[in-house]
Amino acid sequence: MSTKVFRLSVRNDDSLLGWLTSFFNVPGLFGSIPWQSENCIGVDCADCLAAAWSKWKKRPLDKDWNVAGIVSAWPKVKEFDIADGVPAGEIRWSTDAKPGDFIAVRYAGRRQYQHIGALYADANKDGRLGPEDWVMHAGPEALQVSPLKGGNFEGHVAIIRAADK
């Protein structure tokens, strides 16, 4: 697809999550590359977050990030297990997890992390990360907002503070 194709993207605001909203309706494309992400041709879970982060930070997207690469290179805040959307132990919004933090999952029996999204909101306003709270993530479908319980985040997770990268 030519870069001369016109695409209008609208974002909520100038925050990381705001930039991430500009990727709604960009097709899901597993194994996408930075050129495809930057030109809104197709994104997977990691490339969508990396492209939004680079636009937010006003930095070029310097490499093709995958989930395992983000988890190993970016600052982790917490690690814990999730079952049925419920974290093992109490994870507090505003200290342990913040809107815009990335959440990556390593599924049972796997060695590497396979999926990643961005924490979006404490949906039930109880101050604790739980099954009803919202996550933004892509792949294999386009970017969507879903509850933590329904977003394929069952397993060992890492919270990554994207703002600190």
Coordinates of C-alpha atoms in Angstrom, one line a residue:
M1 CA 0.0 0.0 0.0
S2 CA 1.3 3.4 -0.9
T3 CA 2.1 6.0 1.8
K4 CA 0.2 8.4 -0.5
V5 CA -3.1 6.9 0.6
F6 CA -4.9 9.4 2.9
R7 CA -5.9 8.3 6.4
L8 CA -7.4 10.5 8.9
S9 CA -6.7 9.5 12.5
V10 CA -8.4 11.1 15.5
R11 CA -7.0 10.8 19.0
N12 CA -8.5 11.7 22.4
D13 CA -5.7 13.9 23.6
D14 CA -1.9 14.2 23.6
S15 CA -1.3 11.5 26.3
L16 CA 0.1 8.1 25.6
L17 CA -3.4 6.6 25.7
G18 CA -4.6 9.5 23.6
W19 CA -2.1 8.6 20.9
L20 CA -3.0 4.9 21.2
T21 CA -6.7 5.8 20.4
S22 CA -5.5 7.1 17.0
F23 CA -4.9 3.4 16.1
F24 CA -8.6 2.4 16.4
N25 CA -9.7 0.8 13.1
V26 CA -6.1 0.1 11.9
P27 CA -6.3 -3.6 10.8
G28 CA -4.7 -6.2 13.0
L29 CA -1.6 -7.6 11.4
F30 CA 0.5 -10.1 13.3
G31 CA 4.2 -9.5 12.8
S32 CA 3.7 -6.0 11.5
I33 CA 6.8 -3.8 11.0
P34 CA 7.4 -0.2 12.1
W35 CA 6.7 1.2 8.6
Q36 CA 3.2 -0.5 8.6
S37 CA 2.5 0.8 12.1
E38 CA 3.7 4.4 11.5
N39 CA 1.5 4.5 8.3
C40 CA -1.5 2.9 10.0
I41 CA -1.6 0.0 7.5
G42 CA -1.6 -2.7 10.1
V43 CA -0.5 -3.4 13.7
D44 CA -0.1 -6.2 16.2
C45 CA -0.2 -5.8 19.9
A46 CA 3.4 -4.7 20.5
D47 CA 3.8 -2.5 17.4
C48 CA 0.6 -0.6 18.2
L49 CA 1.9 0.3 21.6
A50 CA 5.4 1.1 20.4
A51 CA 4.1 3.3 17.6
A52 CA 1.8 5.2 19.9
W53 CA 4.7 5.6 22.4
S54 CA 7.0 7.0 19.7
K55 CA 4.4 9.5 18.6
W56 CA 3.7 10.5 22.2
K57 CA 7.4 11.0 23.0
K58 CA 8.0 12.6 19.6
R59 CA 10.8 10.1 18.9
P60 CA 11.3 8.0 15.8
L61 CA 10.4 4.3 16.2
D62 CA 13.9 3.0 16.3
K63 CA 13.3 -0.7 16.0
D64 CA 10.7 -3.4 15.5
W65 CA 9.6 -4.1 19.0
N66 CA 8.0 -7.4 20.0
V67 CA 6.4 -8.3 23.3
A68 CA 9.4 -10.1 24.7
G69 CA 11.7 -7.2 23.7
I70 CA 9.5 -4.6 25.4
V71 CA 9.3 -6.7 28.6
S72 CA 13.1 -7.2 28.7
A73 CA 14.1 -3.6 27.9
W74 CA 11.4 -1.4 29.4
P75 CA 11.0 -0.7 33.2
K76 CA 8.9 -3.3 35.0
V77 CA 6.9 -2.1 38.0
K78 CA 5.2 -5.4 39.2
E79 CA 5.0 -9.1 38.2
F80 CA 2.2 -11.4 39.3
D81 CA -0.3 -14.0 38.1
I82 CA -3.8 -13.4 36.9
A83 CA -6.6 -16.1 36.8
D84 CA -10.1 -15.2 35.6
G85 CA -9.1 -11.5 35.5
V86 CA -8.2 -11.5 39.2
P87 CA -4.6 -10.7 40.2
A88 CA -2.8 -12.9 42.8
G89 CA -2.5 -10.3 45.5
E90 CA -3.7 -6.7 45.6
I91 CA -2.6 -4.5 42.8
R92 CA -3.5 -0.8 43.5
W93 CA -4.3 1.7 40.8
S94 CA -2.1 4.8 41.0
T95 CA 0.8 3.1 42.7
D96 CA 1.2 -0.5 41.3
A97 CA -0.7 0.2 38.0
K98 CA -1.6 3.4 36.2
P99 CA -3.5 4.2 33.1
G100 CA -1.0 4.0 30.2
D101 CA 1.1 1.3 31.9
F102 CA 1.6 -1.7 29.6
I103 CA 0.5 -5.1 30.8
A104 CA 2.2 -8.1 29.2
V105 CA 1.3 -11.8 29.7
R106 CA 3.2 -15.0 29.6
Y107 CA 0.8 -17.9 29.1
A108 CA 1.1 -21.1 31.2
G109 CA 3.9 -23.3 30.1
R110 CA 5.5 -20.7 27.9
R111 CA 9.0 -19.2 28.3
Q112 CA 8.4 -15.8 26.8
Y113 CA 5.6 -13.2 27.0
Q114 CA 3.2 -13.4 24.1
H115 CA 0.6 -10.6 24.4
I116 CA 0.7 -7.0 25.6
G117 CA -1.8 -4.1 26.0
A118 CA -2.2 -0.9 27.9
L119 CA -4.1 -0.4 31.1
Y120 CA -6.9 2.0 30.3
A121 CA -9.2 2.6 33.3
D122 CA -10.3 1.4 36.8
A123 CA -13.8 0.7 35.4
N124 CA -15.5 0.0 38.7
K125 CA -13.5 2.7 40.6
D126 CA -12.6 0.4 43.5
G127 CA -8.9 1.4 43.3
R128 CA -7.8 -2.2 42.7
L129 CA -6.9 -3.9 39.4
G130 CA -9.6 -6.5 38.7
P131 CA -11.5 -8.3 36.0
E132 CA -13.8 -5.4 35.1
D133 CA -11.0 -2.9 34.5
W134 CA -10.3 -1.9 31.0
V135 CA -7.3 -2.7 28.8
M136 CA -6.6 -1.5 25.3
H137 CA -5.0 -4.1 23.1
A138 CA -4.7 -5.3 19.4
G139 CA -4.3 -8.7 17.8
P140 CA -5.4 -10.6 16.1
E141 CA -8.1 -8.0 15.7
A142 CA -7.8 -4.3 15.5
L143 CA -7.2 -2.2 18.6
Q144 CA -10.0 -2.6 21.1
V145 CA -11.0 -1.8 24.7
S146 CA -11.9 -4.9 26.7
P147 CA -12.2 -5.9 30.3
L148 CA -9.1 -7.4 31.8
K149 CA -11.0 -10.7 32.2
G150 CA -11.8 -10.9 28.5
G151 CA -8.6 -9.6 27.0
N152 CA -6.5 -12.7 27.0
F153 CA -4.3 -11.7 30.0
E154 CA -4.5 -15.0 31.9
G155 CA -1.1 -16.2 33.2
H156 CA 2.0 -14.5 34.5
V157 CA 1.9 -10.7 33.8
A158 CA 4.3 -7.9 34.1
I159 CA 3.3 -4.2 34.5
I160 CA 5.6 -2.0 32.5
R161 CA 5.8 1.8 33.2
A162 CA 5.9 3.1 29.6
A163 CA 6.1 6.7 30.8
D164 CA 9.5 5.9 32.4
K165 CA 11.1 4.7 29.2

